[in-house]
PDB file of N, CA and C in Angstrom:
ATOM      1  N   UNK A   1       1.811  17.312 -24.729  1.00  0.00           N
ATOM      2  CA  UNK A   1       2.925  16.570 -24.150  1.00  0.00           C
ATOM      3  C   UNK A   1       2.999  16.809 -22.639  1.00  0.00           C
ATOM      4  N   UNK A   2       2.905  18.232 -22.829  1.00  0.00           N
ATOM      5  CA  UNK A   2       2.848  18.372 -20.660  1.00  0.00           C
ATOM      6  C   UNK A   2       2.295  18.093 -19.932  1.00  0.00           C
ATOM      7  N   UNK A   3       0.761  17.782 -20.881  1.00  0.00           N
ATOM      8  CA  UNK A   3      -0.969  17.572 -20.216  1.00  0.00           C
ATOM      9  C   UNK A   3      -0.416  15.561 -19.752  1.00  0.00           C
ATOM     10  N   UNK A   4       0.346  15.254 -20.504  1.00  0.00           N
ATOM     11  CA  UNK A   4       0.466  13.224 -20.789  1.00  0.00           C
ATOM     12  C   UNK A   4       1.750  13.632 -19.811  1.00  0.00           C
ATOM     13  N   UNK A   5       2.023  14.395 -19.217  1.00  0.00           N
ATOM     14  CA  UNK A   5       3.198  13.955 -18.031  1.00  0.00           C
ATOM     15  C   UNK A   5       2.543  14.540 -16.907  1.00  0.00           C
ATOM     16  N   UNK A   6       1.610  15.074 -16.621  1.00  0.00           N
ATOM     17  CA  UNK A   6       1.379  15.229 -15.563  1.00  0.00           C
ATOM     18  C   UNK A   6       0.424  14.412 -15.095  1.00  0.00           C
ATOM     19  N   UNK A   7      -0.174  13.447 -16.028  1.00  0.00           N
ATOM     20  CA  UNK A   7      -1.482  12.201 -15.772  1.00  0.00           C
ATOM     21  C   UNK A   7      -0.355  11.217 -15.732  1.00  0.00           C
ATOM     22  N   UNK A   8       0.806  10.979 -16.318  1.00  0.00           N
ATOM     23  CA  UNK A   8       1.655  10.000 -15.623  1.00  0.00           C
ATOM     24  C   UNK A   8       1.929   9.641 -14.714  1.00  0.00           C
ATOM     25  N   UNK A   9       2.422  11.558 -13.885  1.00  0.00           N
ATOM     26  CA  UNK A   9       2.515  11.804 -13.033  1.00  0.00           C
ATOM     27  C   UNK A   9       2.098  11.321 -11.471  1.00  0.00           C
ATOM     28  N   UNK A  10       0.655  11.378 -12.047  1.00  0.00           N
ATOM     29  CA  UNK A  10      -0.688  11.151 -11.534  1.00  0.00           C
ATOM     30  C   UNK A  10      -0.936   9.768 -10.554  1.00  0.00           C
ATOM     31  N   UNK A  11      -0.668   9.441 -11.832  1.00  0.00           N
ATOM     32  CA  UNK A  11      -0.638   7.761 -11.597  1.00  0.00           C
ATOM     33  C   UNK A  11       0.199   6.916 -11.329  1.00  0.00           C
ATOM     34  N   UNK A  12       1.434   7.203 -11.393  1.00  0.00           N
ATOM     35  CA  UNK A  12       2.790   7.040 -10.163  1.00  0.00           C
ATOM     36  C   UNK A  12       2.300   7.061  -8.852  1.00  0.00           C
ATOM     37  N   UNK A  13       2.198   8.198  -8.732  1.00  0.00           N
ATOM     38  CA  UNK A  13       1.870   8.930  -7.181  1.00  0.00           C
ATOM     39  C   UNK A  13       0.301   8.076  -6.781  1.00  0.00           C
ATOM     40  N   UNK A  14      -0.942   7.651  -7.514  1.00  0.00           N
ATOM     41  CA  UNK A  14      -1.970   6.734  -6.904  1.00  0.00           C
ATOM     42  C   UNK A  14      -1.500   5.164  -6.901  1.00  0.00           C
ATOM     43  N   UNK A  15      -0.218   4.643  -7.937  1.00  0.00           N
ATOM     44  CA  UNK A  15       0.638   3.454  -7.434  1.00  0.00           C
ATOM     45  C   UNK A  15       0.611   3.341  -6.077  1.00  0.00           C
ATOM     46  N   UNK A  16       1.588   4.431  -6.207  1.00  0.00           N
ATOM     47  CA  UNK A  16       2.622   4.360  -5.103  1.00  0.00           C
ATOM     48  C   UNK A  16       1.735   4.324  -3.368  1.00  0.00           C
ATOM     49  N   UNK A  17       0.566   4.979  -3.944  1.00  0.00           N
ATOM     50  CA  UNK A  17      -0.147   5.267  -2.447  1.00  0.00           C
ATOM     51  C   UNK A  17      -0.725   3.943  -2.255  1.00  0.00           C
ATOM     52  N   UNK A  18      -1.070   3.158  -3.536  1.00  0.00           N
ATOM     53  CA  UNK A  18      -1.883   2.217  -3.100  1.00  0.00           C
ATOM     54  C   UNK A  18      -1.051   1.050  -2.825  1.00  0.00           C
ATOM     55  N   UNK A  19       0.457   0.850  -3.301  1.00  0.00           N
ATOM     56  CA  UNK A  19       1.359  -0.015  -2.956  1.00  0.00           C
ATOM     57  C   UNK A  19       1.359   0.390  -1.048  1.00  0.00           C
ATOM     58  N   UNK A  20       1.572   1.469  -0.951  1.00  0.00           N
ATOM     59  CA  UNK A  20       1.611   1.622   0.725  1.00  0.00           C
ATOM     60  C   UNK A  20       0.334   1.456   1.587  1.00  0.00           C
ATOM     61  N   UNK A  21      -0.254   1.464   0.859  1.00  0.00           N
ATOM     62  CA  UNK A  21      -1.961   0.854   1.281  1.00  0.00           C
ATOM     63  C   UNK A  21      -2.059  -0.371   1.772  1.00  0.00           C
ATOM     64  N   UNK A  22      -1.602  -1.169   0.366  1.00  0.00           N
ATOM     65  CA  UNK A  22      -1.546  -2.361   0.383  1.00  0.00           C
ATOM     66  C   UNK A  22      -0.390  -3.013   1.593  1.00  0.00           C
ATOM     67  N   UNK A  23       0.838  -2.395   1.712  1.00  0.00           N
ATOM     68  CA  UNK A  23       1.907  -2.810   2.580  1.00  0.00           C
ATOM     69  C   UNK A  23       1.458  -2.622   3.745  1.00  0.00           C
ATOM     70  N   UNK A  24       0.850  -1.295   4.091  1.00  0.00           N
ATOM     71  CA  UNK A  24       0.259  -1.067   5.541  1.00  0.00           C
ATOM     72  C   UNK A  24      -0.709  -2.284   5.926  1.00  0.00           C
ATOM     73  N   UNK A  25      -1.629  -2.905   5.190  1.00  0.00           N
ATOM     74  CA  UNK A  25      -2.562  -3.421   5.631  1.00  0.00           C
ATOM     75  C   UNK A  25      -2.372  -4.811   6.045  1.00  0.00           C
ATOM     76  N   UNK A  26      -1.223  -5.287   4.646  1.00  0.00           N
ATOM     77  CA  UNK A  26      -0.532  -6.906   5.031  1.00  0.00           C
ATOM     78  C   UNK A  26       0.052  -6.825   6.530  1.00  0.00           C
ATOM     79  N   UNK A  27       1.017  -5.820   6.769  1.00  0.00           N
ATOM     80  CA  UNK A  27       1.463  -5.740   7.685  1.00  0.00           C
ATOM     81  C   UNK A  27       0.909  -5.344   9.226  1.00  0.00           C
ATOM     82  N   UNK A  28      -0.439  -4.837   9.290  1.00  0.00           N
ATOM     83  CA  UNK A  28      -1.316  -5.252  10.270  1.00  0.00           C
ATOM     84  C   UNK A  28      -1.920  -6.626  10.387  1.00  0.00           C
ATOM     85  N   UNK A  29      -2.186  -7.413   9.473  1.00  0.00           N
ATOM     86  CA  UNK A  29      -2.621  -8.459   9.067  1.00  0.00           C
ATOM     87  C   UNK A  29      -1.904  -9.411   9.741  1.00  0.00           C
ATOM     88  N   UNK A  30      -0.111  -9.540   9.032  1.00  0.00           N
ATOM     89  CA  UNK A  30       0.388 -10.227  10.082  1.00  0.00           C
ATOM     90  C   UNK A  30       0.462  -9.863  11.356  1.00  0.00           C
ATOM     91  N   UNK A  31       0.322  -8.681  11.847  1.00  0.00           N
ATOM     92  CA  UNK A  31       1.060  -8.992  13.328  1.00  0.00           C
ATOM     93  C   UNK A  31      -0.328  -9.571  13.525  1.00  0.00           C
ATOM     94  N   UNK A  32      -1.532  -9.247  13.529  1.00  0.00           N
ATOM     95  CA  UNK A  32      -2.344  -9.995  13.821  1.00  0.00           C
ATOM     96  C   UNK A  32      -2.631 -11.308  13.914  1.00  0.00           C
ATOM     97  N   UNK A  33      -2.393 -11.810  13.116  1.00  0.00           N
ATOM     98  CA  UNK A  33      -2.002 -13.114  12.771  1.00  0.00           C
ATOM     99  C   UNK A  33      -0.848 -13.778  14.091  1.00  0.00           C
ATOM    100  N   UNK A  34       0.508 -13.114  13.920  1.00  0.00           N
ATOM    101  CA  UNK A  34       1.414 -13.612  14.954  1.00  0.00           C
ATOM    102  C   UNK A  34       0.818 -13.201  16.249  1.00  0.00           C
ATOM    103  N   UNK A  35      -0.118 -12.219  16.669  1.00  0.00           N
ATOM    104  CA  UNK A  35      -0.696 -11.877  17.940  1.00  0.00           C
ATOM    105  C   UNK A  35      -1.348 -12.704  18.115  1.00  0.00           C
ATOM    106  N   UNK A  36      -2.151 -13.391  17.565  1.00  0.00           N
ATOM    107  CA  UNK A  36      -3.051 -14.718  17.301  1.00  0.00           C
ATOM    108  C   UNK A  36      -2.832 -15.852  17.775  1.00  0.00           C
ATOM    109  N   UNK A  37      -1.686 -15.961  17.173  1.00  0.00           N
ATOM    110  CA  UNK A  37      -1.010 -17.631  17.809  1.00  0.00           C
ATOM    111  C   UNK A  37       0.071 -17.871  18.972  1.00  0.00           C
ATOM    112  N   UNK A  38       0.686 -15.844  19.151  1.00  0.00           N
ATOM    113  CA  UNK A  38       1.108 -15.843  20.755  1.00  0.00           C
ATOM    114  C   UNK A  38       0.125 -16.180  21.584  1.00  0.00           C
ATOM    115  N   UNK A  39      -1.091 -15.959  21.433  1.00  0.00           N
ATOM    116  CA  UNK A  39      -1.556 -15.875  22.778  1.00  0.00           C
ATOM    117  C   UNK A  39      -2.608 -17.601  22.583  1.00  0.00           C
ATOM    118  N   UNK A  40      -2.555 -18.398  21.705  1.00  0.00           N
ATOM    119  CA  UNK A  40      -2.734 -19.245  21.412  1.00  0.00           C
ATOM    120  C   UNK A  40      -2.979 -20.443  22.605  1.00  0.00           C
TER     121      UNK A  40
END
């Protein structure tokens, strides 16, 4: 039971990193994008 909560655990915490992965990267993406068509 302790061994199946700490691989839960686990995998929350590689979510969570890869949700902020993912957010970090959109969000370079756009400004890029809006840097893009400022200077347009």
């Amino acid at each position: 039971m302790h061994g199946r909560g700490a691989a839960a655990e686990k995998l929350l915490e590689t979510i969570c990193h890869r949700l902020r992965v993912g957010l970090y990267i959109e969000a370079q993406i756009n400004h890029v994008k809006a840097f893009g068509q400022g200077h347009n």
